[in-house]
mmCIF file of C-alpha atoms and ligand atoms in Angstrom:
data_model
loop_
_atom_site.group_PDB
_atom_site.id
_atom_site.type_symbol
_atom_site.label_atom_id
_atom_site.label_comp_id
_atom_site.label_asym_id
_atom_site.label_seq_id
_atom_site.Cartn_x
_atom_site.Cartn_y
_atom_site.Cartn_z
ATOM 1 C CA MET P 1 -12.759 78.283 -48.476
ATOM 2 C CA GLU P 2 -16.216 77.318 -49.719
ATOM 3 C CA THR P 3 -14.724 74.414 -51.355
ATOM 4 C CA ILE P 4 -12.709 73.230 -48.232
ATOM 5 C CA ASN P 5 -15.702 73.946 -46.040
ATOM 6 C CA LYS P 6 -17.927 71.580 -48.054
ATOM 7 C CA PHE P 7 -15.055 69.038 -48.118
ATOM 8 C CA ASP P 8 -14.952 69.389 -44.234
ATOM 9 C CA LYS P 9 -18.615 68.814 -43.864
ATOM 10 C CA HIS P 10 -19.181 65.949 -46.515
ATOM 11 C CA VAL P 11 -16.201 64.244 -47.439
ATOM 12 C CA MET P 12 -15.208 61.414 -45.330
ATOM 13 C CA HIS P 13 -11.773 62.898 -43.450
ATOM 14 C CA SER P 14 -9.892 59.735 -44.665
ATOM 15 C CA TYR P 15 -7.003 61.656 -45.937
ATOM 16 C CA GLY P 16 -4.799 64.748 -44.340
ATOM 17 C CA ARG P 17 -4.949 67.271 -47.141
ATOM 18 C CA TYR P 18 -2.881 70.280 -47.960
ATOM 19 C CA PRO P 19 -4.843 73.337 -47.936
ATOM 20 C CA LEU P 20 -4.951 73.744 -51.661
ATOM 21 C CA VAL P 21 -7.857 73.847 -54.190
ATOM 22 C CA ILE P 22 -6.842 72.787 -57.564
ATOM 23 C CA ASP P 23 -8.808 74.601 -60.100
ATOM 24 C CA ALA P 24 -7.269 73.998 -63.450
ATOM 25 C CA GLY P 25 -4.141 72.569 -64.842
ATOM 26 C CA SER P 26 -1.955 72.928 -68.217
ATOM 27 C CA GLY P 27 1.281 71.315 -69.176
ATOM 28 C CA ARG P 28 3.299 70.943 -65.791
ATOM 29 C CA ARG P 29 1.593 73.804 -63.959
ATOM 30 C CA CYS P 30 -1.711 73.990 -62.043
ATOM 31 C CA THR P 31 -3.465 77.078 -60.682
ATOM 32 C CA ASP P 32 -5.664 77.203 -57.443
ATOM 33 C CA GLU P 33 -8.917 79.231 -56.902
ATOM 34 C CA ASN P 34 -7.103 82.566 -56.370
ATOM 35 C CA ASN P 35 -5.073 82.026 -59.880
ATOM 36 C CA LYS P 36 -1.695 81.244 -57.799
ATOM 37 C CA GLU P 37 0.435 78.893 -59.938
ATOM 38 C CA TYR P 38 2.218 76.129 -58.921
ATOM 39 C CA ILE P 39 4.704 73.751 -60.508
ATOM 40 C CA ASP P 40 3.741 70.280 -60.499
ATOM 41 C CA PHE P 41 6.615 67.713 -59.142
ATOM 42 C CA GLY P 42 4.071 65.149 -57.926
ATOM 43 C CA SER P 43 1.948 64.533 -61.028
ATOM 44 C CA GLY P 44 -1.267 63.572 -58.869
ATOM 45 C CA ILE P 45 1.200 60.782 -57.386
ATOM 46 C CA GLY P 46 2.688 59.542 -60.471
ATOM 47 C CA THR P 47 -0.305 59.352 -62.381
ATOM 48 C CA ASN P 48 -0.555 62.667 -64.540
ATOM 49 C CA SER P 49 2.339 61.381 -66.743
ATOM 50 C CA LEU P 50 2.113 63.732 -69.543
ATOM 51 C CA GLY P 51 1.330 66.429 -67.092
ATOM 52 C CA TYR P 52 -2.104 68.447 -67.078
ATOM 53 C CA CYS P 53 -4.286 68.314 -69.919
ATOM 54 C CA ASP P 54 -1.793 67.357 -72.752
ATOM 55 C CA ASP P 55 -3.299 68.172 -76.245
ATOM 56 C CA GLU P 56 -3.153 64.989 -78.044
ATOM 57 C CA TRP P 57 -4.416 63.197 -74.768
ATOM 58 C CA ALA P 58 -6.996 65.336 -74.144
ATOM 59 C CA ASP P 59 -8.031 65.273 -78.139
ATOM 60 C CA ALA P 60 -8.036 61.247 -77.692
ATOM 61 C CA VAL P 61 -10.068 61.206 -74.660
ATOM 62 C CA CYS P 62 -12.638 63.718 -75.732
ATOM 63 C CA ARG P 63 -13.174 62.016 -79.065
ATOM 64 C CA GLN P 64 -13.621 58.774 -77.405
ATOM 65 C CA VAL P 65 -16.177 60.424 -74.795
ATOM 66 C CA ARG P 66 -18.359 61.373 -77.802
ATOM 67 C CA THR P 67 -18.048 58.112 -79.527
ATOM 68 C CA LEU P 68 -18.257 55.452 -76.971
ATOM 69 C CA GLN P 69 -17.955 56.267 -73.401
ATOM 70 C CA HIS P 70 -18.306 52.433 -71.958
ATOM 71 C CA SER P 71 -19.433 49.283 -72.871
ATOM 72 C CA SER P 72 -19.396 46.073 -70.952
ATOM 73 C CA ASN P 73 -16.815 43.553 -71.139
ATOM 74 C CA TYR P 74 -19.313 41.432 -72.586
ATOM 75 C CA TYR P 75 -18.554 42.881 -75.660
ATOM 76 C CA TYR P 76 -15.422 43.772 -77.649
ATOM 77 C CA THR P 77 -14.038 47.464 -78.307
ATOM 78 C CA ALA P 78 -11.383 48.287 -80.642
ATOM 79 C CA VAL P 79 -9.836 50.995 -78.277
ATOM 80 C CA GLN P 80 -9.376 48.332 -75.743
ATOM 81 C CA ALA P 81 -8.054 45.895 -78.504
ATOM 82 C CA GLU P 82 -5.412 48.048 -79.739
ATOM 83 C CA PHE P 83 -4.301 49.001 -76.073
ATOM 84 C CA ALA P 84 -3.985 45.632 -75.040
ATOM 85 C CA GLU P 85 -1.950 44.774 -78.247
ATOM 86 C CA THR P 86 0.340 47.598 -77.886
ATOM 87 C CA LEU P 87 0.925 47.224 -73.903
ATOM 88 C CA CYS P 88 1.900 43.454 -74.468
ATOM 89 C CA GLU P 89 3.966 44.145 -77.506
ATOM 90 C CA GLN P 90 5.888 46.988 -75.655
ATOM 91 C CA THR P 91 6.300 44.949 -72.529
ATOM 92 C CA GLY P 92 6.652 41.521 -73.939
ATOM 93 C CA TYR P 93 3.771 40.099 -72.100
ATOM 94 C CA GLU P 94 1.266 37.618 -73.568
ATOM 95 C CA SER P 95 -2.141 38.928 -72.336
ATOM 96 C CA VAL P 96 -3.469 41.326 -69.815
ATOM 97 C CA PHE P 97 -6.580 41.973 -67.377
ATOM 98 C CA PHE P 98 -7.915 45.493 -67.220
ATOM 99 C CA CYS P 99 -9.319 47.196 -64.065
ATOM 100 C CA ASN P 100 -9.451 50.418 -62.687
ATOM 101 C CA SER P 101 -6.439 51.016 -59.813
ATOM 102 C CA GLY P 102 -3.428 49.582 -58.300
ATOM 103 C CA ALA P 103 -4.885 47.643 -55.609
ATOM 104 C CA GLU P 104 -7.291 46.059 -58.224
ATOM 105 C CA ALA P 105 -4.367 45.045 -60.494
ATOM 106 C CA ASN P 106 -2.567 43.562 -57.545
ATOM 107 C CA GLU P 107 -6.042 41.844 -56.343
ATOM 108 C CA CYS P 108 -5.735 40.272 -59.792
ATOM 109 C CA ALA P 109 -2.453 39.381 -59.551
ATOM 110 C CA ILE P 110 -2.921 37.443 -56.103
ATOM 111 C CA LYS P 111 -6.047 35.805 -57.449
ATOM 112 C CA ALA P 112 -4.297 34.603 -60.520
ATOM 113 C CA ALA P 113 -0.997 33.278 -58.749
ATOM 114 C CA ARG P 114 -3.115 31.178 -56.324
ATOM 115 C CA LYS P 115 -5.351 29.600 -59.167
ATOM 116 C CA TYR P 116 -2.068 28.887 -60.967
ATOM 117 C CA SER P 117 -0.742 27.040 -58.068
ATOM 118 C CA PHE P 118 -4.168 25.307 -57.376
ATOM 119 C CA ASP P 119 -4.714 24.156 -60.756
ATOM 120 C CA LYS P 120 -1.328 22.355 -61.102
ATOM 121 C CA TYR P 121 -0.779 21.489 -57.381
ATOM 122 C CA GLY P 122 -4.065 21.569 -55.583
ATOM 123 C CA ARG P 123 -4.990 22.963 -52.397
ATOM 124 C CA GLY P 124 -2.392 24.295 -49.770
ATOM 125 C CA ARG P 125 0.182 26.210 -51.821
ATOM 126 C CA HIS P 126 -1.370 29.834 -51.707
ATOM 127 C CA THR P 127 1.124 31.467 -49.754
ATOM 128 C CA ILE P 128 2.378 34.674 -51.053
ATOM 129 C CA ILE P 129 5.571 36.304 -49.983
ATOM 130 C CA THR P 130 5.735 39.977 -49.884
ATOM 131 C CA LEU P 131 8.429 42.310 -48.504
ATOM 132 C CA VAL P 132 8.613 44.301 -45.427
ATOM 133 C CA ASN P 133 7.911 47.810 -46.010
ATOM 134 C CA SER P 134 6.225 47.258 -49.128
ATOM 135 C CA PHE P 135 2.684 48.889 -50.376
ATOM 136 C CA HIS P 136 0.503 47.083 -52.446
ATOM 137 C CA GLY P 137 -3.029 48.843 -51.852
ATOM 138 C CA ARG P 138 -6.006 49.310 -49.364
ATOM 139 C CA THR P 139 -8.220 46.656 -50.313
ATOM 140 C CA MET P 140 -8.461 43.691 -47.596
ATOM 141 C CA ALA P 141 -5.963 41.843 -49.782
ATOM 142 C CA THR P 142 -3.872 44.105 -50.883
ATOM 143 C CA LEU P 143 -3.623 45.575 -47.041
ATOM 144 C CA SER P 144 -2.787 41.949 -46.135
ATOM 145 C CA ALA P 145 -0.077 41.716 -48.646
ATOM 146 C CA THR P 146 1.403 45.003 -47.348
ATOM 147 C CA GLY P 147 4.381 44.596 -45.282
ATOM 148 C CA GLN P 148 3.930 47.297 -42.818
ATOM 149 C CA GLU P 149 2.268 46.644 -39.395
ATOM 150 C CA VAL P 150 0.801 49.937 -39.282
ATOM 151 C CA PHE P 151 -1.418 49.094 -42.005
ATOM 152 C CA HIS P 152 -2.606 46.007 -39.990
ATOM 153 C CA ASN P 153 -4.753 47.491 -37.771
ATOM 154 C CA TYR P 154 -8.767 48.198 -36.913
ATOM 155 C CA PHE P 155 -9.942 46.095 -39.881
ATOM 156 C CA PHE P 156 -9.379 42.422 -38.427
ATOM 157 C CA PRO P 157 -9.425 39.765 -39.549
ATOM 158 C CA PHE P 158 -6.913 40.390 -42.374
ATOM 159 C CA LEU P 159 -6.779 37.709 -45.426
ATOM 160 C CA GLU P 160 -4.165 34.725 -44.458
ATOM 161 C CA GLY P 161 -1.777 33.681 -46.664
ATOM 162 C CA PHE P 162 0.927 36.577 -46.563
ATOM 163 C CA VAL P 163 4.429 36.130 -45.248
ATOM 164 C CA ASN P 164 6.918 38.710 -45.221
ATOM 165 C CA VAL P 165 10.469 38.889 -45.899
ATOM 166 C CA ALA P 166 12.978 41.660 -44.911
ATOM 167 C CA ALA P 167 13.808 43.253 -48.227
ATOM 168 C CA ASN P 168 17.562 42.167 -49.399
ATOM 169 C CA ASP P 169 17.539 39.409 -47.056
ATOM 170 C CA ILE P 170 18.345 36.734 -49.204
ATOM 171 C CA ASP P 171 18.409 34.239 -46.072
ATOM 172 C CA ASP P 172 15.249 35.104 -44.677
ATOM 173 C CA LEU P 173 13.701 34.713 -48.183
ATOM 174 C CA LYS P 174 15.337 31.075 -48.344
ATOM 175 C CA LYS P 175 13.877 30.214 -45.030
ATOM 176 C CA LYS P 176 10.304 31.306 -45.773
ATOM 177 C CA ALA P 177 10.012 29.776 -49.630
ATOM 178 C CA ASP P 178 8.680 26.711 -48.361
ATOM 179 C CA ASP P 179 6.120 24.447 -50.278
ATOM 180 C CA THR P 180 3.267 26.434 -49.326
ATOM 181 C CA VAL P 181 4.629 29.294 -51.313
ATOM 182 C CA CYS P 182 2.794 30.319 -54.769
ATOM 183 C CA ALA P 183 4.400 33.393 -55.473
ATOM 184 C CA VAL P 184 6.725 36.356 -54.350
ATOM 185 C CA MET P 185 5.300 39.883 -54.904
ATOM 186 C CA LEU P 186 7.793 42.821 -54.884
ATOM 187 C CA GLU P 187 8.167 46.444 -55.858
ATOM 188 C CA TYR P 188 11.589 46.767 -57.424
ATOM 189 C CA ILE P 189 11.512 50.230 -56.015
ATOM 190 C CA GLN P 190 9.412 50.777 -52.555
ATOM 191 C CA GLY P 191 7.778 53.864 -53.498
ATOM 192 C CA GLU P 192 5.232 54.373 -50.320
ATOM 193 C CA GLY P 193 7.827 52.677 -48.307
ATOM 194 C CA GLY P 194 10.311 55.441 -49.093
ATOM 195 C CA VAL P 195 11.985 55.335 -52.580
ATOM 196 C CA ASN P 196 14.182 52.261 -51.700
ATOM 197 C CA ALA P 197 15.398 50.310 -54.695
ATOM 198 C CA LEU P 198 15.875 46.428 -54.179
ATOM 199 C CA ASP P 199 19.428 45.333 -54.296
ATOM 200 C CA ARG P 200 20.405 43.294 -57.536
ATOM 201 C CA GLU P 201 21.676 40.150 -55.642
ATOM 202 C CA PHE P 202 18.518 39.998 -53.924
ATOM 203 C CA VAL P 203 16.218 40.340 -57.007
ATOM 204 C CA ASP P 204 18.616 37.833 -58.898
ATOM 205 C CA ALA P 205 17.850 35.507 -55.897
ATOM 206 C CA VAL P 206 14.270 36.001 -55.853
ATOM 207 C CA TYR P 207 14.214 35.017 -59.367
ATOM 208 C CA ASP P 208 16.685 31.955 -58.916
ATOM 209 C CA ILE P 209 14.551 30.560 -55.929
ATOM 210 C CA CYS P 210 11.162 31.176 -57.833
ATOM 211 C CA ALA P 211 12.469 29.471 -60.917
ATOM 212 C CA GLU P 212 13.797 26.544 -58.842
ATOM 213 C CA ARG P 213 10.412 25.519 -57.294
ATOM 214 C CA ASP P 214 7.897 26.755 -59.675
ATOM 215 C CA ILE P 215 6.963 29.889 -57.656
ATOM 216 C CA LEU P 216 5.763 33.217 -59.494
ATOM 217 C CA VAL P 217 7.279 36.429 -59.282
ATOM 218 C CA ILE P 218 4.588 39.099 -59.368
ATOM 219 C CA ALA P 219 6.215 42.532 -59.979
ATOM 220 C CA ASP P 220 3.688 45.293 -58.558
ATOM 221 C CA GLU P 221 4.761 48.288 -61.037
ATOM 222 C CA VAL P 222 1.999 50.368 -59.983
ATOM 223 C CA GLN P 223 4.355 53.255 -59.450
ATOM 224 C CA THR P 224 7.173 52.392 -61.381
ATOM 225 C CA GLY P 225 5.650 51.169 -64.512
ATOM 226 C CA ILE P 226 5.415 52.979 -67.960
ATOM 227 C CA GLY P 227 8.410 55.093 -67.751
ATOM 228 C CA ARG P 228 8.507 56.254 -64.349
ATOM 229 C CA THR P 229 11.882 54.797 -63.712
ATOM 230 C CA GLY P 230 13.280 55.821 -67.211
ATOM 231 C CA LYS P 231 12.454 52.364 -68.532
ATOM 232 C CA LEU P 232 8.942 51.143 -69.680
ATOM 233 C CA LEU P 233 9.284 48.770 -66.919
ATOM 234 C CA ALA P 234 11.365 49.050 -63.912
ATOM 235 C CA GLY P 235 12.231 45.348 -64.155
ATOM 236 C CA GLU P 236 14.515 46.291 -67.109
ATOM 237 C CA HIS P 237 16.877 47.888 -64.705
ATOM 238 C CA TYR P 238 17.354 44.494 -63.379
ATOM 239 C CA GLY P 239 17.279 42.276 -66.581
ATOM 240 C CA LYS P 240 14.048 40.769 -65.140
ATOM 241 C CA LYS P 241 10.532 40.111 -66.533
ATOM 242 C CA ALA P 242 8.243 38.743 -63.866
ATOM 243 C CA ASP P 243 5.710 36.189 -64.357
ATOM 244 C CA ILE P 244 2.963 38.810 -63.520
ATOM 245 C CA THR P 245 3.186 42.631 -63.730
ATOM 246 C CA THR P 246 0.794 45.190 -62.278
ATOM 247 C CA LEU P 247 0.486 48.690 -63.583
ATOM 248 C CA ALA P 248 -1.898 51.473 -62.757
ATOM 249 C CA LYS P 249 -0.927 55.039 -61.682
ATOM 250 C CA GLY P 250 0.646 56.444 -64.778
ATOM 251 C CA ILE P 251 -0.834 54.267 -67.347
ATOM 252 C CA ALA P 252 -3.811 56.193 -68.849
ATOM 253 C CA GLY P 253 -2.513 59.930 -67.912
ATOM 254 C CA GLY P 254 -4.822 60.681 -65.102
ATOM 255 C CA ILE P 255 -7.902 58.349 -65.895
ATOM 256 C CA PRO P 256 -8.424 55.379 -63.394
ATOM 257 C CA MET P 257 -7.086 52.461 -65.036
ATOM 258 C CA GLY P 258 -5.051 49.279 -63.755
ATOM 259 C CA ALA P 259 -3.666 46.594 -65.669
ATOM 260 C CA CYS P 260 -2.302 43.071 -64.596
ATOM 261 C CA LEU P 261 0.031 41.584 -67.259
ATOM 262 C CA PHE P 262 0.616 37.985 -67.802
ATOM 263 C CA GLY P 263 3.826 35.834 -69.178
ATOM 264 C CA GLU P 264 3.569 32.705 -70.777
ATOM 265 C CA LYS P 265 3.097 30.443 -67.892
ATOM 266 C CA VAL P 266 0.073 32.328 -66.602
ATOM 267 C CA ARG P 267 -1.491 33.664 -70.026
ATOM 268 C CA ASP P 268 -4.545 31.555 -69.883
ATOM 269 C CA VAL P 269 -4.977 31.255 -66.036
ATOM 270 C CA LEU P 270 -7.852 33.109 -65.630
ATOM 271 C CA THR P 271 -10.731 31.509 -67.337
ATOM 272 C CA PRO P 272 -14.644 32.695 -67.911
ATOM 273 C CA GLY P 273 -16.196 33.526 -64.726
ATOM 274 C CA THR P 274 -13.098 33.577 -62.612
ATOM 275 C CA HIS P 275 -12.431 37.449 -62.466
ATOM 276 C CA GLY P 276 -14.124 40.579 -63.665
ATOM 277 C CA SER P 277 -14.809 44.103 -63.449
ATOM 278 C CA THR P 278 -17.666 46.344 -64.468
ATOM 279 C CA PHE P 279 -15.419 49.293 -65.450
ATOM 280 C CA GLY P 280 -12.276 47.313 -66.497
ATOM 281 C CA GLY P 281 -10.808 48.397 -69.961
ATOM 282 C CA ASN P 282 -13.140 51.272 -70.101
ATOM 283 C CA PRO P 283 -12.937 52.804 -73.570
ATOM 284 C CA ILE P 284 -11.929 56.219 -72.181
ATOM 285 C CA ALA P 285 -9.212 55.024 -69.989
ATOM 286 C CA CYS P 286 -7.835 52.957 -73.010
ATOM 287 C CA ALA P 287 -8.008 56.123 -75.447
ATOM 288 C CA GLY P 288 -5.893 58.015 -72.715
ATOM 289 C CA GLY P 289 -3.651 55.022 -72.254
ATOM 290 C CA ASN P 290 -2.925 54.713 -76.147
ATOM 291 C CA VAL P 291 -1.543 58.030 -76.254
ATOM 292 C CA VAL P 292 0.644 57.621 -73.107
ATOM 293 C CA LEU P 293 2.108 54.454 -74.237
ATOM 294 C CA LYS P 294 2.649 56.278 -77.828
ATOM 295 C CA LYS P 295 4.368 59.049 -76.245
ATOM 296 C CA VAL P 296 6.365 57.066 -73.645
ATOM 297 C CA THR P 297 7.646 54.466 -76.105
ATOM 298 C CA SER P 298 8.335 57.054 -78.914
ATOM 299 C CA ASP P 299 11.825 57.527 -80.065
ATOM 300 C CA GLY P 300 14.356 59.429 -77.180
ATOM 301 C CA PHE P 301 11.337 59.927 -74.767
ATOM 302 C CA LEU P 302 12.867 57.830 -72.050
ATOM 303 C CA ASP P 303 16.420 58.938 -72.762
ATOM 304 C CA GLU P 304 15.065 62.461 -72.093
ATOM 305 C CA VAL P 305 13.331 61.211 -68.727
ATOM 306 C CA ASN P 306 16.995 59.766 -67.590
ATOM 307 C CA LYS P 307 18.643 63.071 -68.607
ATOM 308 C CA LYS P 308 16.061 64.909 -66.472
ATOM 309 C CA ALA P 309 16.489 62.670 -63.520
ATOM 310 C CA GLU P 310 20.121 63.407 -63.903
ATOM 311 C CA TYR P 311 19.788 66.907 -63.878
ATOM 312 C CA ILE P 312 17.590 66.917 -60.867
ATOM 313 C CA LYS P 313 20.206 64.724 -59.055
ATOM 314 C CA SER P 314 22.924 67.286 -60.243
ATOM 315 C CA ARG P 315 20.904 69.803 -58.479
ATOM 316 C CA LEU P 316 20.476 68.153 -55.200
ATOM 317 C CA GLU P 317 24.238 66.865 -55.132
ATOM 318 C CA LYS P 318 25.085 70.479 -54.782
ATOM 319 C CA CYS P 319 22.733 71.070 -51.732
ATOM 320 C CA ASP P 320 24.350 70.851 -48.370
ATOM 321 C CA GLU P 321 20.981 69.842 -46.709
ATOM 322 C CA VAL P 322 20.457 66.633 -49.114
ATOM 323 C CA GLU P 323 21.843 63.666 -47.117
ATOM 324 C CA SER P 324 21.457 61.377 -50.349
ATOM 325 C CA VAL P 325 19.152 61.001 -53.201
ATOM 326 C CA SER P 326 17.428 57.248 -53.939
ATOM 327 C CA GLY P 327 15.416 56.014 -56.763
ATOM 328 C CA LEU P 328 15.750 55.618 -60.575
ATOM 329 C CA GLY P 329 14.685 57.849 -63.122
ATOM 330 C CA LEU P 330 11.994 60.443 -62.424
ATOM 331 C CA MET P 331 10.848 58.498 -58.966
ATOM 332 C CA ILE P 332 13.338 60.201 -56.817
ATOM 333 C CA GLY P 333 13.507 60.043 -52.852
ATOM 334 C CA ILE P 334 15.587 62.703 -50.750
ATOM 335 C CA SER P 335 17.102 62.133 -47.519
ATOM 336 C CA LEU P 336 17.435 65.629 -45.755
ATOM 337 C CA LYS P 337 19.925 66.088 -42.750
ATOM 338 C CA THR P 338 18.047 68.126 -40.347
ATOM 339 C CA LYS P 339 14.844 69.313 -42.387
ATOM 340 C CA ASN P 340 11.341 67.490 -41.847
ATOM 341 C CA ALA P 341 10.279 66.270 -45.183
ATOM 342 C CA ALA P 342 6.405 67.240 -44.536
ATOM 343 C CA GLU P 343 7.433 70.852 -43.164
ATOM 344 C CA THR P 344 9.536 70.892 -46.438
ATOM 345 C CA ALA P 345 6.681 69.796 -48.904
ATOM 346 C CA LYS P 346 4.274 72.515 -46.834
ATOM 347 C CA LYS P 347 6.975 75.344 -47.633
ATOM 348 C CA ALA P 348 7.173 74.209 -51.497
ATOM 349 C CA LEU P 349 3.522 74.587 -51.775
ATOM 350 C CA GLU P 350 3.419 77.933 -50.059
ATOM 351 C CA ARG P 351 6.024 78.993 -52.674
ATOM 352 C CA GLY P 352 4.236 77.354 -55.678
ATOM 353 C CA LEU P 353 5.940 73.943 -55.897
ATOM 354 C CA LEU P 354 3.985 70.875 -55.244
ATOM 355 C CA VAL P 355 6.237 67.895 -54.031
ATOM 356 C CA LEU P 356 5.306 64.522 -52.299
ATOM 357 C CA THR P 357 6.723 62.706 -49.365
ATOM 358 C CA ALA P 358 7.323 58.825 -48.638
ATOM 359 C CA LYS P 359 8.256 58.381 -45.033
ATOM 360 C CA THR P 360 10.801 60.364 -43.990
ATOM 361 C CA LYS P 361 12.091 61.551 -47.431
ATOM 362 C CA VAL P 362 10.744 64.247 -50.082
ATOM 363 C CA ARG P 363 9.604 62.287 -52.834
ATOM 364 C CA LEU P 364 9.563 63.566 -56.648
ATOM 365 C CA LEU P 365 7.602 61.976 -59.100
ATOM 366 C CA PRO P 366 7.562 64.998 -61.863
ATOM 367 C CA PRO P 367 5.380 64.491 -65.339
ATOM 368 C CA LEU P 368 7.605 62.404 -67.719
ATOM 369 C CA ASN P 369 7.523 65.262 -70.315
ATOM 370 C CA ILE P 370 8.441 67.977 -67.875
ATOM 371 C CA ASP P 371 10.637 70.582 -69.726
ATOM 372 C CA TYR P 372 13.957 72.031 -68.417
ATOM 373 C CA ALA P 373 12.703 75.291 -67.812
ATOM 374 C CA GLU P 374 9.899 74.251 -65.508
ATOM 375 C CA LEU P 375 12.470 71.613 -63.931
ATOM 376 C CA GLU P 376 14.605 74.621 -63.235
ATOM 377 C CA SER P 377 12.098 76.735 -61.626
ATOM 378 C CA GLY P 378 11.120 73.877 -59.469
ATOM 379 C CA MET P 379 14.743 73.141 -58.285
ATOM 380 C CA ASP P 380 15.060 76.538 -57.725
ATOM 381 C CA ILE P 381 12.301 76.581 -55.262
ATOM 382 C CA LEU P 382 13.112 73.449 -53.572
ATOM 383 C CA THR P 383 16.659 73.926 -53.203
ATOM 384 C CA ALA P 384 15.995 77.597 -51.698
ATOM 385 C CA ILE P 385 13.899 76.070 -48.983
ATOM 386 C CA LEU P 386 16.448 72.996 -48.402
ATOM 387 C CA GLU P 387 19.228 75.632 -48.083
ATOM 388 C CA GLY P 388 17.197 78.582 -46.395
HETATM 389 C C1 PLP J 1 -0.351 53.404 -55.508
HETATM 390 C C2 PLP J 1 0.138 52.168 -55.399
HETATM 391 C C3 PLP J 1 -0.752 50.834 -55.164
HETATM 392 C C4 PLP J 1 -2.070 51.077 -54.945
HETATM 393 O O1 PLP J 1 -2.805 51.725 -56.131
HETATM 394 P P1 PLP J 1 -4.192 52.455 -56.127
HETATM 395 O O2 PLP J 1 -4.689 52.828 -57.553
HETATM 396 O O3 PLP J 1 -4.114 53.515 -55.016
HETATM 397 O O4 PLP J 1 -5.050 51.232 -55.508
HETATM 398 C C5 PLP J 1 -0.315 49.528 -55.269
HETATM 399 N N1 PLP J 1 1.005 49.504 -55.255
HETATM 400 C C6 PLP J 1 2.089 50.361 -55.683
HETATM 401 C C7 PLP J 1 3.575 50.146 -55.322
HETATM 402 C C8 PLP J 1 1.660 51.636 -55.714
HETATM 403 O O5 PLP J 1 2.436 52.611 -55.620
#
């Protein structure tokens, strides 16, 4: 109670919080102040990709804290060099800009796309097409990019130059891809929008139209990236590589970090002085990121992610209350027939399971290294609630 009282008094009330004070975590479980244990199917919204305080990750992070916690980007560090090299090699990108969050990664992508077009074509070709029901972040530019009217409130005026196309509507895209457009920005699977995967035909059309007109594709993989969907990047499911891909959430295992990856066309678009971040590429975050990348790209890791996803789906399919299951890999949306998602999440919390919601769905983003015993216990709790 003391903690919650302090929050109520002193922390801005900008979140609806569950009445849980998390005290510590280990593996895929955390405990509250009374030592009640919770299995975590939310990973801090997909950030604790290796669960809580993974040994190798914690060792690397602690070692880095005691060696060099920060240096400005006026200098070089070996740990950032190593992370950049592995990230580019593993994803097939040419260069990377490091920042500290998903919104910042998308800000960087927006600036880079506009500059690419400005450098080549001059003024006026600055429109970025985003999709209806998308989510790209909470800064002014990324809110403006976000294609949900509920987010376009209070903070007027929003940034100009964003046009929304209905997801999976190729005609709408063709109509709006005029000569003011410099980029199309999309999530392959809309996360906050309700765990909706884009249709393959639509993604194909986006890439075709963009290739024809030298329009850049920006993939917001802040939620879907770094193994979440069973591939290192979700674009691989579609056989696509965007000109720019943004990452954050799970990239450093729970330490703030964002990354904007650049393909050949845009590899040198941000020149000295055009963009920056004091904390970007922070050594501690890079040390955490190195361990996450090493594990996620190790032999068989992503196969296991996919097998675990199949296990969850098979349990859900047997559940009468489940209308349908969406998503890919360990990014799972559950539509319910009669029950309410938020109520279900509350009940799960009471019974020792943390789950998320997205719009009207229950959303699961379990740690990528969750084991079958934990999966089973968690699914037992969830299905009991759904069947109850
Ligand atoms: C979470 C999220 C963001 C915003 O990331 P922050 O780290 O909260 O700024 C942007 N895009 C997508 C797809 C996300 O899921």
